[in-house]
mmCIF file of C-alpha atoms in Angstrom:
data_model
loop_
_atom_site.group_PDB
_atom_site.id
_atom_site.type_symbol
_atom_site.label_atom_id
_atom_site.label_comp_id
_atom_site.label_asym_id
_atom_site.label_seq_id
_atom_site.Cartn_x
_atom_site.Cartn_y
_atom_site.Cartn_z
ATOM 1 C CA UNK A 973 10.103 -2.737 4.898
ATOM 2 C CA UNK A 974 7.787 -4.804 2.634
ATOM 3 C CA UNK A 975 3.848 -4.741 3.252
ATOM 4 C CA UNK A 976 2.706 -7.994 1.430
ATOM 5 C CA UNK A 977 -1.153 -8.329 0.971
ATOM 6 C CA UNK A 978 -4.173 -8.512 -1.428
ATOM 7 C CA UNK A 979 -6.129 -4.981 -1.649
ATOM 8 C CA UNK A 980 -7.884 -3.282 0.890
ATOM 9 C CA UNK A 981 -5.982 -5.399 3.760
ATOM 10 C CA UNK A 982 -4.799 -1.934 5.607
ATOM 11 C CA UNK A 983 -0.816 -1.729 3.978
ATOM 12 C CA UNK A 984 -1.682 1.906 3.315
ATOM 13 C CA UNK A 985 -3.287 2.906 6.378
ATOM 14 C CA UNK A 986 -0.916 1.218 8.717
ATOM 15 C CA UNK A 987 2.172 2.784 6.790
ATOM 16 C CA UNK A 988 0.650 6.086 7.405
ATOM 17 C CA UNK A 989 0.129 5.177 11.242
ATOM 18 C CA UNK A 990 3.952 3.641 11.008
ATOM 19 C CA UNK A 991 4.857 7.600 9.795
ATOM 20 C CA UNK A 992 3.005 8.827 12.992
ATOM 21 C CA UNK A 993 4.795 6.283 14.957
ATOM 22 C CA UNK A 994 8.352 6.893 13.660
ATOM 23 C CA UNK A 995 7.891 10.904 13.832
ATOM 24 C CA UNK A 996 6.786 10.673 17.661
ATOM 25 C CA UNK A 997 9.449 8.350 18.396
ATOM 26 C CA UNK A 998 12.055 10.996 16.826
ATOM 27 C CA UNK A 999 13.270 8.546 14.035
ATOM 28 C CA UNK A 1000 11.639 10.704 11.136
ATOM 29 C CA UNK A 1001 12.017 14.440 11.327
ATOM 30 C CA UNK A 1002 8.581 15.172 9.504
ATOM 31 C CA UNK A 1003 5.417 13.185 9.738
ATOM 32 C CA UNK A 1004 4.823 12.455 6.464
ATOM 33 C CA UNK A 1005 4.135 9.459 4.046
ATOM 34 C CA UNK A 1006 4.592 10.284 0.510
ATOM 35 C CA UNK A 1007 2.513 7.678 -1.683
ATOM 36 C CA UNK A 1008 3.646 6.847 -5.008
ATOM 37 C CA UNK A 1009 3.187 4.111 -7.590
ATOM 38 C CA UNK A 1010 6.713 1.893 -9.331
ATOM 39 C CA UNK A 1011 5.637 3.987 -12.727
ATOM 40 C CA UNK A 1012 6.696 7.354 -10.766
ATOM 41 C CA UNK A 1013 9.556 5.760 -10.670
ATOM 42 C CA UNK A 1014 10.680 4.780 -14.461
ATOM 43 C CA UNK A 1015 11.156 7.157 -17.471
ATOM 44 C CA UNK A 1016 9.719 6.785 -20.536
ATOM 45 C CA UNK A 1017 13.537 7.671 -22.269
ATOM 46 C CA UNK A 1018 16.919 6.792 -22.088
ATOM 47 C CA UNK A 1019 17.982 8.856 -19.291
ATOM 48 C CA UNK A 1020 14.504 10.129 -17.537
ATOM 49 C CA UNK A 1021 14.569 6.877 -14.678
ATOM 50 C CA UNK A 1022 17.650 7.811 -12.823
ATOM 51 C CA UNK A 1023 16.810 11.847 -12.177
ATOM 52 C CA UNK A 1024 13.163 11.083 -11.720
ATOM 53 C CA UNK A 1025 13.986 8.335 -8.930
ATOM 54 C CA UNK A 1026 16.144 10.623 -7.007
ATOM 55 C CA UNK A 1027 13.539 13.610 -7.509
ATOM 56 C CA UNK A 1028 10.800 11.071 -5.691
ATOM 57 C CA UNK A 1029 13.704 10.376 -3.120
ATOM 58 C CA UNK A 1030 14.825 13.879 -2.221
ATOM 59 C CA UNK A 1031 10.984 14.829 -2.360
ATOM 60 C CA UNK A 1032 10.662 11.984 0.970
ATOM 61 C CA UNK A 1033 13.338 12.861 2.561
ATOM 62 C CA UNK A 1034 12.399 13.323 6.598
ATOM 63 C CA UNK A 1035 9.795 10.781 6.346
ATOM 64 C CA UNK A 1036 8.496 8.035 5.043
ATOM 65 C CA UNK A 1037 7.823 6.857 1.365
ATOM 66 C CA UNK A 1038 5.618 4.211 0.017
ATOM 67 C CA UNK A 1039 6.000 2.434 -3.022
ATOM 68 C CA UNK A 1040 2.769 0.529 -3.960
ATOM 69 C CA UNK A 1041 3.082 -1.861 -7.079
ATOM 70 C CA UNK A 1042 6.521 -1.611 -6.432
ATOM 71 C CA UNK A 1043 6.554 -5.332 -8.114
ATOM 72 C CA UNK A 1044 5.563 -3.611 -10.893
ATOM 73 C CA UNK A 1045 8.988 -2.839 -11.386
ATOM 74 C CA UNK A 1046 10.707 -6.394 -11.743
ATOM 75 C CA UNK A 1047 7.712 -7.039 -14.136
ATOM 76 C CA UNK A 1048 8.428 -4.193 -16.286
ATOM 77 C CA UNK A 1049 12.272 -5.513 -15.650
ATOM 78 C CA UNK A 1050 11.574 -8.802 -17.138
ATOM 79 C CA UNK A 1051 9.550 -7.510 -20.088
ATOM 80 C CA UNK A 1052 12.520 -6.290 -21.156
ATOM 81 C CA UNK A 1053 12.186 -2.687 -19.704
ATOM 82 C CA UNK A 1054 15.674 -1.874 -18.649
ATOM 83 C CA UNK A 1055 14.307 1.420 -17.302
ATOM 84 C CA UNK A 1056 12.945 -0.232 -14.253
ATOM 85 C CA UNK A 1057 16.182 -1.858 -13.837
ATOM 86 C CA UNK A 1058 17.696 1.334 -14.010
ATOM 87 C CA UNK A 1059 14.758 2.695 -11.094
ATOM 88 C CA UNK A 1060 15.801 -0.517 -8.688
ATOM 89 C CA UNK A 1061 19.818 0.527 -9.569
ATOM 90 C CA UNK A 1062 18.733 4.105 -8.477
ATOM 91 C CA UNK A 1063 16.645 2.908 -4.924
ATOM 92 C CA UNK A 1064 19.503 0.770 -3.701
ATOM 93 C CA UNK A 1065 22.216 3.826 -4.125
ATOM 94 C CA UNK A 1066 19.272 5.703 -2.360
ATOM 95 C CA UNK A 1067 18.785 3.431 0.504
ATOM 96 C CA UNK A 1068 22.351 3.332 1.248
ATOM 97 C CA UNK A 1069 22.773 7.085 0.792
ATOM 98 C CA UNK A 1070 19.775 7.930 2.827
ATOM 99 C CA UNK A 1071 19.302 4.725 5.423
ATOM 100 C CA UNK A 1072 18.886 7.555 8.522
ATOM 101 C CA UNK A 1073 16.939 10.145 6.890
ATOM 102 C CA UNK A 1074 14.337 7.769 4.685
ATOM 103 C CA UNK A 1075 12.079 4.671 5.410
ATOM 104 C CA UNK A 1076 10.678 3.079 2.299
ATOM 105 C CA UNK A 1077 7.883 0.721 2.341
ATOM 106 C CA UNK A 1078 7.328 -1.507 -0.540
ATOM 107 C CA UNK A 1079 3.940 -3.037 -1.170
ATOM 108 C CA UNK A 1080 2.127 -5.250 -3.254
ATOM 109 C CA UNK A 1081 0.665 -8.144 -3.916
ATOM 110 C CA UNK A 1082 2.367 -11.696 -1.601
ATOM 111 C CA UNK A 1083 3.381 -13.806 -4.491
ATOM 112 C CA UNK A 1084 4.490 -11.066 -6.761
ATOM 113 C CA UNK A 1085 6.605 -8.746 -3.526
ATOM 114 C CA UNK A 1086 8.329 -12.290 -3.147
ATOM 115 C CA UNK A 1087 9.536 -12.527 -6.382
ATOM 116 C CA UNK A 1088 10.019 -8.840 -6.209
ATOM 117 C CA UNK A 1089 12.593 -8.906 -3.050
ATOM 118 C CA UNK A 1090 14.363 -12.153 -4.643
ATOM 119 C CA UNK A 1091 15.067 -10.727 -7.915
ATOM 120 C CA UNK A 1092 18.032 -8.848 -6.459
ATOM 121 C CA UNK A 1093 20.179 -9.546 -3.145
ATOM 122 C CA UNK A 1094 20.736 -6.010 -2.665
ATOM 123 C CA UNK A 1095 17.624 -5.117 -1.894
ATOM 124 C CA UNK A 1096 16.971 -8.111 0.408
ATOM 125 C CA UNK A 1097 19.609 -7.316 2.405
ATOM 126 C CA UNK A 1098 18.426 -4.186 2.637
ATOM 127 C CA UNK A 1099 15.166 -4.650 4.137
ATOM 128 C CA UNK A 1100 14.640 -5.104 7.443
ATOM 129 C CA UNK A 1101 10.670 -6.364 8.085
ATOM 130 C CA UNK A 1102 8.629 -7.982 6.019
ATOM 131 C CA UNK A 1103 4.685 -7.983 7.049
ATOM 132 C CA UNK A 1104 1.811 -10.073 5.101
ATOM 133 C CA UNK A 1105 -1.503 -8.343 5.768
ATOM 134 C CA UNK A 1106 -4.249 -10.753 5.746
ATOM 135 C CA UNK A 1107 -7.400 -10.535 4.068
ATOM 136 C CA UNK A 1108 -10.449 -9.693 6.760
ATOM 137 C CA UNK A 1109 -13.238 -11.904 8.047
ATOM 138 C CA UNK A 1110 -16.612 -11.792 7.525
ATOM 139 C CA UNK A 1111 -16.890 -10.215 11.080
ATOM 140 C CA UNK A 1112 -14.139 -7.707 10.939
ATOM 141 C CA UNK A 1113 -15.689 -6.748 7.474
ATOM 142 C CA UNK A 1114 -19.097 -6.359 9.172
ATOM 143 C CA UNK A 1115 -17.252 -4.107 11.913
ATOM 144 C CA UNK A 1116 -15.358 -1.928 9.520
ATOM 145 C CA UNK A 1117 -19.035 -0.990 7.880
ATOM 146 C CA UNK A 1118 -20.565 -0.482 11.534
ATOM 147 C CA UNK A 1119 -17.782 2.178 11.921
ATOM 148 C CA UNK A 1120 -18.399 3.748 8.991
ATOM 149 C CA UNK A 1121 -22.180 4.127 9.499
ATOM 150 C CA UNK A 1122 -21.845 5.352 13.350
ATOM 151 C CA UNK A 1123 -19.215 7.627 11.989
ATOM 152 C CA UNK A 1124 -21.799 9.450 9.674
ATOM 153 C CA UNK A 1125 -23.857 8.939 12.788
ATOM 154 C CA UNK A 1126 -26.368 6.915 11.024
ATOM 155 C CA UNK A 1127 -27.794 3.384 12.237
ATOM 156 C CA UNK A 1128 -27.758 -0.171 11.062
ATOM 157 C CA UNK A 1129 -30.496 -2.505 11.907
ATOM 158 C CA UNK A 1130 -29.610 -6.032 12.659
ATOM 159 C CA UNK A 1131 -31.472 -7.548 9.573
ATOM 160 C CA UNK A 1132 -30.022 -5.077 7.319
ATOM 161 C CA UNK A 1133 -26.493 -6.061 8.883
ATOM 162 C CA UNK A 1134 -27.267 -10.122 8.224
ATOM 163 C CA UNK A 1135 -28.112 -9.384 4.882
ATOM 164 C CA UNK A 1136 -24.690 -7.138 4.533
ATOM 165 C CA UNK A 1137 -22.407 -10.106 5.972
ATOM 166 C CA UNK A 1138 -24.415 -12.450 2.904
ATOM 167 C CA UNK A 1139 -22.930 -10.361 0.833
ATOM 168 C CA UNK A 1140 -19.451 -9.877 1.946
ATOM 169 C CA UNK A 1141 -19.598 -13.623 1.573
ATOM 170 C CA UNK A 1142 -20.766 -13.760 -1.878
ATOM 171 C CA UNK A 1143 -18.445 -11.320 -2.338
ATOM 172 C CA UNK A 1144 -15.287 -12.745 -0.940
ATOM 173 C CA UNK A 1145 -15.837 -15.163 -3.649
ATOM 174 C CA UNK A 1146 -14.926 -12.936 -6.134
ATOM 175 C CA UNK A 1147 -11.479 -12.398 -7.879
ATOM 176 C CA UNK A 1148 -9.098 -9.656 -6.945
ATOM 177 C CA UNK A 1149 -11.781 -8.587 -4.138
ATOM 178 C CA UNK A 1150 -11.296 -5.596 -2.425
ATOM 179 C CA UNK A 1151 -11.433 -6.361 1.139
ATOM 180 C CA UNK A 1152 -11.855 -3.191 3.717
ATOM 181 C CA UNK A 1153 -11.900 -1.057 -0.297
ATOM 182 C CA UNK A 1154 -15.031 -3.025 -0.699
ATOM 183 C CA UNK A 1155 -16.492 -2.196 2.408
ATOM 184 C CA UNK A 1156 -15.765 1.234 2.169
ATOM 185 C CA UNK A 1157 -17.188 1.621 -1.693
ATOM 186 C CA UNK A 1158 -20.121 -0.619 -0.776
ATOM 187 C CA UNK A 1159 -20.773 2.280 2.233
ATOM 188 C CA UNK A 1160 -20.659 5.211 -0.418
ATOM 189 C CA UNK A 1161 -23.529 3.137 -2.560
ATOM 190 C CA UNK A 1162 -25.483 2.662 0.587
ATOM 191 C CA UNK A 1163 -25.516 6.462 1.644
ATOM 192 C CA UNK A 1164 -26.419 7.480 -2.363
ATOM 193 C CA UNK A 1165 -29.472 4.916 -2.162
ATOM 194 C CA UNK A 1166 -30.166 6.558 1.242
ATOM 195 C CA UNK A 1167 -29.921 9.991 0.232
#
């Protein structure tokens, strides 16, 4: 699968509710999501990419593993990296070799998973789904910090909440803003000040 979105739109989260899913459904033998990053994928030698893709493989196996950045790789590809060339070589063996005992989920950025998928046919035809996780509203922002504060069983008055969605819309502004992240670091800031 490929989770396309801009940060803090839930790809994480709802892979690790997919794992859940999958495991109660009998499709995964273990519920588990193992998390890891396209450079846990690439050596930094001739020779490190290959092993250390299949170690991250083998080390899934039964569940479900998530690649975040895994654009990262095509990047590092075109830069003239031929180790991440060598990591994509090593996934698509992988996904053959393991198509009933592994999901992968590759996420990233929209623009840049696009260009990701298209860079080689194998892996296009060897994903299934493709999901692009919006960014939030205002409102769903504003409901995502409610949570959080009647989860520490705190309250929010209503002016402090107005004031809270002015911000969210200041900050939505912003580049490479963090969506639910946001929320959720803004929250930690709020309970310091508090404390």
């Amino acid at each position: 699968m490929v989770f396309s979105g801009n940060a803090g739109t839930g790809k994480t989260t709802v892979a690790r509710l997919l794992a859940d899913i999958f495991y109660s459904l009998g499709y995964i033998p273990e519920n588990r999501l193992t998390e890891i990053t396209a450079k846990d994928l690439t050596g930094e030698y001739l020779g490190q990419t290959a092993p250390k893709v299949r170690r991250q493989i083998e080390n899934a196996l039964g569940g479900v593993l998530f690649i975040d950045e895994a654009y990262s790789l095509v990047q590092n590809y075109s830069n003239g990296n031929a180790y991440s060339g060598e990591a994509i070589a090593e996934l698509l063996v992988s996904m053959e070799k393991y198509y009933d005992r592994l999901i992968i989920v590759f996420s990233g950025y929209e623009k840049e998973m696009k260009d990701f998928i298209n860079t080689n046919p194998g892996l296009k035809s060897r994903i299934g789904k493709s999901f692009i996780f919006e960014d939030y509203t205002v409102e769903e922002l504003s409901d995502i910090l409610v949570k959080f504060v009647n989860d520490n069983k705190l309250k929010i008055s209503d002016k402090a909440l107005e004031k809270f969605k002015k911000l969210i819309e200041t900050s939505m502004k912003t580049k490479n803003f963090g969506n639910a992240r946001w929320v959720r670091n803004s929250f930690d800031k709020i309970l310091l000040k508090h404390s």
